[in-house]
mmCIF file of C-alpha atoms in Angstrom:
data_model
loop_
_atom_site.group_PDB
_atom_site.id
_atom_site.type_symbol
_atom_site.label_atom_id
_atom_site.label_comp_id
_atom_site.label_asym_id
_atom_site.label_seq_id
_atom_site.Cartn_x
_atom_site.Cartn_y
_atom_site.Cartn_z
ATOM 1 C CA MET A 6 0.000 0.000 0.000
ATOM 2 C CA LYS A 7 2.804 2.332 0.974
ATOM 3 C CA LYS A 8 4.548 1.544 -2.319
ATOM 4 C CA ASN A 9 1.354 2.243 -4.246
ATOM 5 C CA ILE A 10 0.989 5.633 -2.575
ATOM 6 C CA VAL A 11 4.570 6.460 -3.506
ATOM 7 C CA SER A 12 3.779 5.433 -7.106
ATOM 8 C CA ILE A 13 0.604 7.450 -7.251
ATOM 9 C CA LEU A 14 1.777 10.718 -5.704
ATOM 10 C CA PRO A 15 3.891 11.837 -8.690
ATOM 11 C CA LEU A 16 1.024 10.824 -10.994
ATOM 12 C CA ILE A 17 -1.379 13.028 -9.031
ATOM 13 C CA ILE A 18 1.073 15.902 -9.329
ATOM 14 C CA PHE A 19 1.250 15.332 -13.108
ATOM 15 C CA LEU A 20 -2.544 15.317 -13.379
ATOM 16 C CA SER A 21 -3.408 18.158 -11.017
ATOM 17 C CA ALA A 22 -4.463 21.462 -12.542
ATOM 18 C CA CYS A 23 -2.892 24.905 -12.460
ATOM 19 C CA THR A 24 -1.836 27.708 -14.778
ATOM 20 C CA TYR A 25 1.731 28.649 -15.633
ATOM 21 C CA ASN A 26 2.791 31.918 -17.221
ATOM 22 C CA ILE A 27 5.993 31.203 -19.115
ATOM 23 C CA GLU A 28 8.030 34.374 -19.353
ATOM 24 C CA GLY A 29 11.674 35.267 -19.330
ATOM 25 C CA ALA A 30 12.814 34.092 -22.746
ATOM 26 C CA LYS A 31 15.452 36.820 -22.552
ATOM 27 C CA ASP A 32 16.814 35.722 -19.164
ATOM 28 C CA ASN A 33 19.849 33.950 -20.564
ATOM 29 C CA ILE A 34 20.536 36.231 -23.504
ATOM 30 C CA ALA A 35 23.665 38.375 -23.073
ATOM 31 C CA GLN A 36 22.838 42.066 -23.080
ATOM 32 C CA THR A 37 24.781 45.313 -23.119
ATOM 33 C CA PRO A 38 24.118 47.340 -19.962
ATOM 34 C CA ALA A 39 21.890 50.308 -20.851
ATOM 35 C CA PHE A 40 24.247 52.896 -19.349
ATOM 36 C CA LEU A 41 27.008 51.875 -21.772
ATOM 37 C CA VAL A 42 24.901 52.389 -24.861
ATOM 38 C CA GLU A 43 24.455 55.774 -26.457
ATOM 39 C CA ARG A 44 21.078 55.417 -28.103
ATOM 40 C CA SER A 45 20.856 55.739 -31.842
ATOM 41 C CA LYS A 46 18.095 57.665 -33.543
ATOM 42 C CA LEU A 47 17.324 54.486 -35.413
ATOM 43 C CA ASN A 48 15.146 51.824 -33.913
ATOM 44 C CA ILE A 49 14.297 48.168 -34.104
ATOM 45 C CA ASN A 50 10.512 48.113 -34.138
ATOM 46 C CA LEU A 51 8.468 45.065 -33.285
ATOM 47 C CA ILE A 52 5.009 44.496 -34.733
ATOM 48 C CA GLY A 53 2.626 41.737 -33.705
ATOM 49 C CA ASP A 54 4.136 40.977 -30.309
ATOM 50 C CA GLU A 55 0.655 40.585 -28.776
ATOM 51 C CA LYS A 56 -0.168 37.990 -31.444
ATOM 52 C CA ALA A 57 2.875 35.959 -30.450
ATOM 53 C CA ASN A 58 1.741 35.566 -26.829
ATOM 54 C CA HIS A 59 -0.231 32.346 -26.831
ATOM 55 C CA LYS A 60 -1.427 29.335 -24.894
ATOM 56 C CA SER A 61 0.521 26.116 -25.396
ATOM 57 C CA THR A 62 -1.222 23.019 -26.710
ATOM 58 C CA VAL A 63 -0.675 20.012 -24.463
ATOM 59 C CA LEU A 64 -0.700 16.769 -26.434
ATOM 60 C CA GLY A 65 -1.527 13.563 -24.568
ATOM 61 C CA VAL A 66 -2.930 13.126 -21.079
ATOM 62 C CA VAL A 67 0.027 13.844 -18.808
ATOM 63 C CA CYS A 68 0.182 17.508 -17.696
ATOM 64 C CA SER A 69 -2.873 18.296 -19.847
ATOM 65 C CA ALA A 70 -4.814 19.620 -16.844
ATOM 66 C CA HIS A 71 -2.391 22.522 -16.639
ATOM 67 C CA SER A 72 -2.568 25.704 -18.668
ATOM 68 C CA TYR A 73 0.616 27.198 -20.110
ATOM 69 C CA ASN A 74 0.596 30.820 -21.272
ATOM 70 C CA VAL A 75 3.725 31.529 -23.311
ATOM 71 C CA MET A 76 4.533 35.256 -23.256
ATOM 72 C CA ILE A 77 7.092 35.095 -26.057
ATOM 73 C CA GLY A 78 5.866 38.346 -27.650
ATOM 74 C CA ASP A 79 6.495 40.313 -24.438
ATOM 75 C CA ASP A 80 9.903 38.666 -24.046
ATOM 76 C CA LEU A 81 10.941 39.486 -27.613
ATOM 77 C CA LYS A 82 9.856 43.090 -27.140
ATOM 78 C CA LYS A 83 12.230 43.407 -24.186
ATOM 79 C CA SER A 84 15.048 41.522 -25.895
ATOM 80 C CA LEU A 85 14.887 43.568 -29.091
ATOM 81 C CA SER A 86 14.733 46.856 -27.178
ATOM 82 C CA ASP A 87 18.007 45.898 -25.449
ATOM 83 C CA ILE A 88 19.937 45.435 -28.703
ATOM 84 C CA ASP A 89 22.647 48.031 -29.329
ATOM 85 C CA VAL A 90 21.188 49.481 -32.540
ATOM 86 C CA ASP A 91 24.380 51.308 -33.570
ATOM 87 C CA ALA A 92 26.355 48.100 -33.422
ATOM 88 C CA VAL A 93 23.778 46.308 -35.520
ATOM 89 C CA LEU A 94 22.873 48.776 -38.243
ATOM 90 C CA GLN A 95 25.423 50.030 -40.755
ATOM 91 C CA SER A 96 26.512 53.634 -40.208
ATOM 92 C CA SER A 97 25.034 54.601 -43.579
ATOM 93 C CA SER A 98 21.678 53.171 -42.585
ATOM 94 C CA LYS A 99 18.777 55.563 -42.605
ATOM 95 C CA SER A 100 15.929 53.171 -41.965
ATOM 96 C CA ASP A 101 14.613 51.417 -38.912
ATOM 97 C CA ILE A 102 14.478 47.654 -38.826
ATOM 98 C CA ILE A 103 10.944 46.310 -38.546
ATOM 99 C CA VAL A 104 10.424 42.867 -37.062
ATOM 100 C CA SER A 105 6.938 41.615 -37.799
ATOM 101 C CA LEU A 106 5.656 38.545 -35.958
ATOM 102 C CA ASP A 107 2.939 36.668 -37.862
ATOM 103 C CA SER A 108 2.293 33.774 -35.504
ATOM 104 C CA ALA A 109 3.751 31.788 -32.652
ATOM 105 C CA SER A 110 2.711 28.400 -31.395
ATOM 106 C CA SER A 111 3.992 25.759 -29.049
ATOM 107 C CA ASN A 112 3.123 22.305 -27.930
ATOM 108 C CA ILE A 113 4.033 20.216 -24.929
ATOM 109 C CA LYS A 114 4.240 16.439 -24.699
ATOM 110 C CA CYS A 115 4.978 14.788 -21.351
ATOM 111 C CA LEU A 116 5.476 11.180 -20.348
ATOM 112 C CA TYR A 117 5.066 9.748 -16.876
ATOM 113 C CA LEU A 118 7.708 7.039 -16.683
ATOM 114 C CA GLY A 119 7.000 5.562 -13.267
ATOM 115 C CA VAL A 120 7.946 6.425 -9.729
ATOM 116 C CA ALA A 121 9.604 9.844 -9.572
ATOM 117 C CA SER A 122 10.368 9.912 -13.265
ATOM 118 C CA GLY A 123 9.001 11.969 -16.123
ATOM 119 C CA GLU A 124 10.013 13.748 -19.325
ATOM 120 C CA CYS A 125 8.563 16.668 -21.241
ATOM 121 C CA LEU A 126 9.213 17.789 -24.789
ATOM 122 C CA GLY A 127 8.522 21.471 -25.545
ATOM 123 C CA GLU A 128 8.314 22.645 -29.169
ATOM 124 C CA VAL A 129 8.076 26.344 -30.076
ATOM 125 C CA THR A 130 7.524 27.773 -33.570
ATOM 126 C CA LEU A 131 7.743 31.464 -34.508
ATOM 127 C CA LYS A 132 6.924 32.856 -37.963
ATOM 128 C CA GLY A 133 7.386 36.389 -39.242
ATOM 129 C CA SER A 134 9.585 38.685 -41.289
ATOM 130 C CA VAL A 135 12.314 41.309 -40.920
ATOM 131 C CA THR A 136 12.362 44.420 -43.128
ATOM 132 C CA LYS A 137 14.429 47.574 -43.438
ATOM 133 C CA GLY A 138 13.179 50.549 -45.430
ATOM 134 C CA ALA A 139 11.757 49.543 -48.771
ATOM 135 C CA SER A 140 13.684 46.278 -48.981
ATOM 136 C CA VAL A 141 11.992 42.946 -49.564
ATOM 137 C CA PRO A 142 11.013 41.385 -46.209
ATOM 138 C CA LYS A 143 13.174 38.472 -45.086
ATOM 139 C CA VAL A 144 10.722 35.799 -44.033
ATOM 140 C CA PHE A 145 11.701 33.525 -41.141
ATOM 141 C CA LYS A 146 10.329 30.399 -39.500
ATOM 142 C CA ILE A 147 12.161 29.355 -36.349
ATOM 143 C CA GLU A 148 11.414 26.005 -34.686
ATOM 144 C CA LYS A 149 13.075 24.730 -31.507
ATOM 145 C CA THR A 150 12.519 21.589 -29.460
ATOM 146 C CA VAL A 151 13.809 20.974 -25.936
ATOM 147 C CA LEU A 152 13.585 17.796 -23.846
ATOM 148 C CA GLU A 153 13.518 18.159 -20.044
ATOM 149 C CA LYS A 154 13.486 15.470 -17.371
ATOM 150 C CA SER A 155 11.351 16.377 -14.387
ATOM 151 C CA LEU A 156 9.421 14.875 -11.514
ATOM 152 C CA THR A 157 6.514 17.262 -12.106
ATOM 153 C CA CYS A 158 4.932 19.350 -14.856
ATOM 154 C CA GLU A 159 7.545 22.014 -14.132
ATOM 155 C CA GLY A 160 9.421 20.071 -16.829
ATOM 156 C CA ALA A 161 6.829 21.288 -19.318
ATOM 157 C CA VAL A 162 7.414 24.874 -18.208
ATOM 158 C CA SER A 163 11.190 24.659 -18.409
ATOM 159 C CA SER A 164 11.207 22.866 -21.784
ATOM 160 C CA VAL A 165 8.984 25.504 -23.403
ATOM 161 C CA LYS A 166 10.863 28.314 -21.652
ATOM 162 C CA ARG A 167 14.215 27.033 -22.947
ATOM 163 C CA ALA A 168 12.791 26.484 -26.451
ATOM 164 C CA SER A 169 11.424 30.067 -26.366
ATOM 165 C CA GLN A 170 14.860 31.345 -25.337
ATOM 166 C CA MET A 171 16.456 29.524 -28.266
ATOM 167 C CA VAL A 172 13.852 30.937 -30.654
ATOM 168 C CA ALA A 173 14.514 34.452 -29.283
ATOM 169 C CA GLU A 174 18.281 33.992 -29.652
ATOM 170 C CA ASP A 175 17.875 32.927 -33.282
ATOM 171 C CA LEU A 176 15.610 35.887 -34.037
ATOM 172 C CA ILE A 177 18.071 38.304 -32.452
ATOM 173 C CA GLU A 178 20.851 36.805 -34.599
ATOM 174 C CA ILE A 179 18.699 37.298 -37.712
ATOM 175 C CA VAL A 180 18.170 40.950 -36.764
ATOM 176 C CA LYS A 181 21.827 41.520 -35.897
ATOM 177 C CA SER A 182 23.063 39.989 -39.135
ATOM 178 C CA TYR A 183 20.535 41.821 -41.293
ATOM 179 C CA ASP A 184 23.074 44.278 -42.720
ATOM 180 C CA LYS A 185 25.934 41.798 -42.959
ATOM 181 C CA MET B 2 -6.008 -2.164 -4.952
ATOM 182 C CA ARG B 3 -4.989 -2.472 -8.525
ATOM 183 C CA LEU B 4 -2.713 0.195 -9.897
ATOM 184 C CA ALA B 5 -4.357 0.167 -13.338
ATOM 185 C CA THR B 6 -7.798 0.715 -11.809
ATOM 186 C CA LEU B 7 -6.443 3.552 -9.728
ATOM 187 C CA ILE B 8 -4.710 5.159 -12.716
ATOM 188 C CA LEU B 9 -7.929 4.993 -14.737
ATOM 189 C CA ALA B 10 -9.861 6.464 -11.791
ATOM 190 C CA LEU B 11 -7.338 9.278 -11.474
ATOM 191 C CA LEU B 12 -7.498 10.005 -15.187
ATOM 192 C CA THR B 13 -11.265 10.210 -14.944
ATOM 193 C CA LEU B 14 -11.194 12.437 -11.882
ATOM 194 C CA SER B 15 -8.477 14.764 -13.146
ATOM 195 C CA ALA B 16 -9.365 17.924 -15.035
ATOM 196 C CA CYS B 17 -8.354 16.281 -18.293
ATOM 197 C CA VAL B 18 -10.389 13.681 -20.123
ATOM 198 C CA PRO B 19 -8.240 11.186 -22.045
ATOM 199 C CA LYS B 20 -9.069 11.334 -25.736
ATOM 200 C CA ASN B 21 -7.898 8.870 -28.343
ATOM 201 C CA VAL B 22 -7.661 11.598 -30.971
ATOM 202 C CA GLN B 23 -6.777 15.190 -30.174
ATOM 203 C CA VAL B 24 -7.146 17.472 -33.188
ATOM 204 C CA VAL B 25 -4.285 19.932 -33.632
ATOM 205 C CA GLN B 26 -5.124 21.165 -37.145
ATOM 206 C CA PRO B 27 -8.644 20.197 -38.262
ATOM 207 C CA LEU B 28 -9.247 18.606 -41.636
ATOM 208 C CA PRO B 29 -11.474 20.910 -43.725
ATOM 209 C CA ASP B 30 -14.973 19.436 -44.150
ATOM 210 C CA GLU B 31 -14.650 19.259 -47.931
ATOM 211 C CA LEU B 32 -11.610 16.976 -47.565
ATOM 212 C CA LEU B 33 -13.247 14.482 -45.176
ATOM 213 C CA GLY B 34 -12.835 11.051 -46.770
ATOM 214 C CA GLN B 35 -11.252 12.662 -49.820
ATOM 215 C CA LEU B 36 -7.543 12.164 -49.129
ATOM 216 C CA ASP B 37 -5.645 9.448 -50.982
ATOM 217 C CA VAL B 38 -2.755 8.201 -48.845
ATOM 218 C CA GLN B 39 0.422 7.537 -50.869
ATOM 219 C CA ASN B 40 3.117 6.886 -48.279
ATOM 220 C CA VAL B 41 3.308 6.327 -44.531
ATOM 221 C CA THR B 42 6.495 7.117 -42.617
ATOM 222 C CA VAL B 43 7.074 6.557 -38.914
ATOM 223 C CA SER B 44 9.749 8.231 -36.804
ATOM 224 C CA TYR B 45 10.389 8.460 -33.073
ATOM 225 C CA SER B 46 10.354 11.730 -31.131
ATOM 226 C CA GLN B 47 13.084 12.579 -28.618
ATOM 227 C CA LEU B 48 10.754 11.263 -25.914
ATOM 228 C CA ALA B 49 10.720 7.796 -27.433
ATOM 229 C CA GLN B 50 13.728 7.202 -29.619
ATOM 230 C CA ASP B 51 16.184 5.921 -26.999
ATOM 231 C CA ARG B 52 13.733 3.525 -25.376
ATOM 232 C CA ILE B 53 12.167 2.129 -28.557
ATOM 233 C CA GLN B 54 15.431 1.856 -30.488
ATOM 234 C CA LYS B 55 16.939 0.000 -27.524
ATOM 235 C CA ILE B 56 14.069 -2.522 -27.553
ATOM 236 C CA ASP B 57 14.331 -2.904 -31.343
ATOM 237 C CA LEU B 58 18.086 -3.485 -31.126
ATOM 238 C CA GLU B 59 17.746 -6.055 -28.318
ATOM 239 C CA ARG B 60 15.111 -7.987 -30.290
ATOM 240 C CA LYS B 61 17.253 -7.858 -33.440
ATOM 241 C CA VAL B 62 20.235 -9.331 -31.591
ATOM 242 C CA GLU B 63 17.985 -12.012 -30.034
ATOM 243 C CA GLY B 64 16.598 -12.807 -33.497
ATOM 244 C CA GLU B 65 20.077 -13.252 -34.959
ATOM 245 C CA LYS B 66 20.897 -15.823 -32.272
ATOM 246 C CA SER B 67 17.531 -17.574 -32.173
ATOM 247 C CA SER B 68 15.693 -19.953 -34.466
ATOM 248 C CA GLU B 69 12.237 -19.045 -33.153
ATOM 249 C CA PRO B 70 10.175 -17.691 -36.086
ATOM 250 C CA GLU B 71 8.723 -14.860 -33.983
ATOM 251 C CA LEU B 72 12.186 -13.541 -33.061
ATOM 252 C CA VAL B 73 13.770 -14.169 -36.475
ATOM 253 C CA SER B 74 11.034 -12.223 -38.256
ATOM 254 C CA TYR B 75 11.001 -9.391 -35.702
ATOM 255 C CA LYS B 76 10.530 -5.971 -37.281
ATOM 256 C CA PRO B 77 11.052 -2.592 -35.603
ATOM 257 C CA LEU B 78 7.935 -0.695 -34.488
ATOM 258 C CA SER B 79 8.463 1.932 -37.218
ATOM 259 C CA THR B 80 8.178 -0.791 -39.906
ATOM 260 C CA VAL B 81 5.263 -2.606 -38.243
ATOM 261 C CA LEU B 82 3.228 0.578 -37.719
ATOM 262 C CA ALA B 83 3.973 1.970 -41.203
ATOM 263 C CA ASP B 84 2.978 -1.307 -42.921
ATOM 264 C CA ILE B 85 -0.203 -1.774 -40.889
ATOM 265 C CA THR B 86 -1.273 1.857 -41.289
ATOM 266 C CA LYS B 87 -0.679 1.850 -45.066
ATOM 267 C CA ASN B 88 -2.536 -1.421 -45.440
ATOM 268 C CA ARG B 89 -5.545 -0.472 -43.309
ATOM 269 C CA LEU B 90 -5.887 3.024 -44.765
ATOM 270 C CA GLU B 91 -5.728 1.618 -48.304
ATOM 271 C CA GLN B 92 -8.661 -0.635 -47.445
ATOM 272 C CA ARG B 93 -10.673 2.349 -46.286
ATOM 273 C CA ASP B 94 -9.805 5.306 -48.530
ATOM 274 C CA GLU B 95 -11.647 6.347 -51.672
ATOM 275 C CA ASP B 96 -10.053 7.144 -55.020
ATOM 276 C CA SER B 97 -9.194 10.795 -54.928
ATOM 277 C CA GLN B 98 -6.974 13.325 -56.635
ATOM 278 C CA ARG B 99 -5.697 14.838 -53.368
ATOM 279 C CA PHE B 100 -2.599 12.792 -52.636
ATOM 280 C CA VAL B 101 -1.138 12.946 -49.144
ATOM 281 C CA ASP B 102 1.651 11.314 -47.176
ATOM 282 C CA ILE B 103 1.078 10.337 -43.558
ATOM 283 C CA LYS B 104 3.901 11.229 -41.177
ATOM 284 C CA ILE B 105 3.728 9.638 -37.742
ATOM 285 C CA GLU B 106 6.049 10.651 -34.908
ATOM 286 C CA ILE B 107 5.797 8.227 -31.995
ATOM 287 C CA ASP B 108 6.196 9.568 -28.443
ATOM 288 C CA ASN B 109 5.498 6.454 -26.448
ATOM 289 C CA LEU B 110 5.179 2.707 -26.804
ATOM 290 C CA LYS B 111 4.532 0.899 -23.580
ATOM 291 C CA LEU B 112 3.617 -2.768 -23.487
ATOM 292 C CA VAL B 113 2.204 -4.597 -20.505
ATOM 293 C CA ASN B 114 4.708 -6.085 -18.113
ATOM 294 C CA PRO B 115 3.205 -9.561 -17.484
ATOM 295 C CA VAL B 116 4.351 -9.700 -13.852
ATOM 296 C CA ALA B 117 2.960 -6.248 -13.070
ATOM 297 C CA ALA B 118 -0.230 -7.078 -14.988
ATOM 298 C CA VAL B 119 -0.896 -10.144 -12.832
ATOM 299 C CA LEU B 120 -0.041 -8.446 -9.564
ATOM 300 C CA ILE B 121 -1.416 -4.926 -9.901
ATOM 301 C CA GLY B 122 -2.610 -4.463 -13.491
ATOM 302 C CA ASP B 123 -0.851 -2.640 -16.327
ATOM 303 C CA VAL B 124 -1.612 -0.961 -19.649
ATOM 304 C CA ASP B 125 -0.484 -1.047 -23.283
ATOM 305 C CA GLN B 126 -0.040 2.435 -24.725
ATOM 306 C CA LEU B 127 0.944 3.833 -28.124
ATOM 307 C CA SER B 128 0.877 7.591 -28.649
ATOM 308 C CA GLY B 129 2.212 10.061 -31.162
ATOM 309 C CA SER B 130 1.612 12.936 -33.581
ATOM 310 C CA VAL B 131 0.113 12.314 -37.013
ATOM 311 C CA LYS B 132 0.373 14.722 -39.923
ATOM 312 C CA ALA B 133 -1.168 14.376 -43.373
ATOM 313 C CA VAL B 134 0.980 16.412 -45.751
ATOM 314 C CA ASP B 135 0.263 17.188 -49.393
ATOM 315 C CA SER B 136 2.450 14.836 -51.454
ATOM 316 C CA ALA B 137 3.221 17.551 -53.989
ATOM 317 C CA THR B 138 3.754 20.657 -51.853
ATOM 318 C CA GLY B 139 4.624 19.283 -48.405
ATOM 319 C CA GLU B 140 1.945 21.547 -46.904
ATOM 320 C CA THR B 141 0.292 20.142 -43.760
ATOM 321 C CA VAL B 142 -3.345 19.334 -44.579
ATOM 322 C CA THR B 143 -4.308 18.140 -41.105
ATOM 323 C CA GLU B 144 -2.637 17.170 -37.843
ATOM 324 C CA CYS B 145 -3.772 15.217 -34.825
ATOM 325 C CA TYR B 146 -2.425 13.427 -31.770
ATOM 326 C CA VAL B 147 -3.381 9.784 -31.307
ATOM 327 C CA ASP B 148 -3.202 8.111 -27.897
ATOM 328 C CA VAL B 149 -4.272 4.473 -27.565
ATOM 329 C CA ILE B 150 -4.419 3.059 -24.029
ATOM 330 C CA ASN B 151 -5.572 -0.507 -23.371
ATOM 331 C CA GLY B 152 -5.909 -1.760 -19.815
ATOM 332 C CA SER B 153 -4.867 -5.337 -19.143
ATOM 333 C CA GLY B 154 -5.379 -6.329 -15.539
ATOM 334 C CA GLY B 155 -4.762 -9.764 -14.058
ATOM 335 C CA LEU B 156 -4.465 -13.166 -15.672
ATOM 336 C CA LEU B 157 -7.795 -12.858 -17.457
ATOM 337 C CA GLY B 158 -6.740 -9.541 -18.965
ATOM 338 C CA LEU B 159 -3.497 -11.064 -20.201
ATOM 339 C CA ALA B 160 -5.321 -14.055 -21.659
ATOM 340 C CA ILE B 161 -7.776 -11.819 -23.528
ATOM 341 C CA ARG B 162 -4.934 -9.611 -24.761
ATOM 342 C CA GLY B 163 -3.000 -12.607 -26.149
ATOM 343 C CA ALA B 164 0.086 -12.289 -28.358
ATOM 344 C CA GLY B 165 0.937 -9.725 -31.052
ATOM 345 C CA ALA B 166 0.257 -6.725 -28.811
ATOM 346 C CA ARG B 167 2.325 -4.341 -30.982
ATOM 347 C CA GLU B 168 0.392 -5.338 -34.102
ATOM 348 C CA LYS B 169 -2.971 -4.990 -32.358
ATOM 349 C CA ILE B 170 -2.266 -1.580 -30.874
ATOM 350 C CA SER B 171 -0.761 -0.438 -34.206
ATOM 351 C CA ALA B 172 -3.992 -1.464 -35.951
ATOM 352 C CA GLN B 173 -6.036 0.523 -33.413
ATOM 353 C CA PHE B 174 -3.705 3.504 -33.872
ATOM 354 C CA SER B 175 -4.141 3.400 -37.656
ATOM 355 C CA ASP B 176 -7.922 3.037 -37.335
ATOM 356 C CA PHE B 177 -8.052 6.259 -35.327
ATOM 357 C CA ILE B 178 -6.090 7.962 -38.146
ATOM 358 C CA GLY B 179 -8.630 6.624 -40.648
ATOM 359 C CA ASP B 180 -11.507 7.906 -38.497
ATOM 360 C CA HIS B 181 -9.860 11.333 -38.279
ATOM 361 C CA LEU B 182 -9.489 11.421 -42.078
ATOM 362 C CA GLY B 183 -13.204 10.631 -42.421
ATOM 363 C CA TYR B 184 -12.729 7.263 -44.111
ATOM 364 C CA LYS B 185 -15.487 4.689 -44.287
ATOM 365 C CA LYS B 186 -15.502 2.115 -41.514
ATOM 366 C CA LEU B 187 -14.051 -1.338 -42.058
ATOM 367 C CA ASP B 188 -16.535 -4.191 -41.757
ATOM 368 C CA VAL B 189 -14.373 -5.909 -39.142
ATOM 369 C CA ARG B 190 -12.063 -3.876 -36.947
#
């Protein structure tokens, strides 16, 4: 009986319900301290950030009682505003960079593997385009998948959070290399 | 107290209701029953690949050393599921001009442990993502998640379940794909 209770407890945790707000995609991205940056008159503008905030789709039973709100649009807004524009844009540049987010989606798949053992796979997809002035928009589709081992559905949170960070890093690289 | 009974009770009581087919991208009504499946491919997701490939490798090695027909003719899950799905969908689909390929990505294959099944009950489970993609353009036409769970408690459960569990659960998996695509029912499932 005692063994059964030990087996069941993690399962109950996996099946219980709560809501997670997944933010902080920019946490691990290296940034230049604001006081060191003399702000350019040019900007990197972000369009559609509200559209990119979304609720994750949980596939399968495990962790499906939870709700995961992925605030990737808000995170990208912060990350892009921290980029040193003068270091990114060519000195001859006269146009702002416009990053337009068309859609973002994510899904979570978790497995309960027995006593005190579980795994979650978080997949994040971001679609949009980057434009400068009258140039043809560069369309991007970034997809990242992260596997996390966890005793609880926190594994779902951390896998999607890490995948979001990787998506944000890739987008920032696309923006930074726009003029190169 | 049987673990399988308790798990099923917990699933029922939890906020989620287990569904065999979870629609991710719906199939437009006008395409219901109108897709002609050309190819079926099966891959393993990161959640499954280590475990399933390990089982496949162990069985392959056993088959090379054994003379038992069942072990000698052992095929990996990806081959078994792809063959069964192609075969069963071909029996059900209509002639159509919209050609699609079915791409299955398996997340979990769990087969009953006979000892656990006798003592506390256990389940067979096969779950994974299914995409129908346009054969010409590669565009995703529809996507769903299929999760087949079969309880098998005690000796009676094991006896009813019998042999060929992978083939049986693969057939159920492919039937759920056929249902999602709006195909006609088979006379005998």
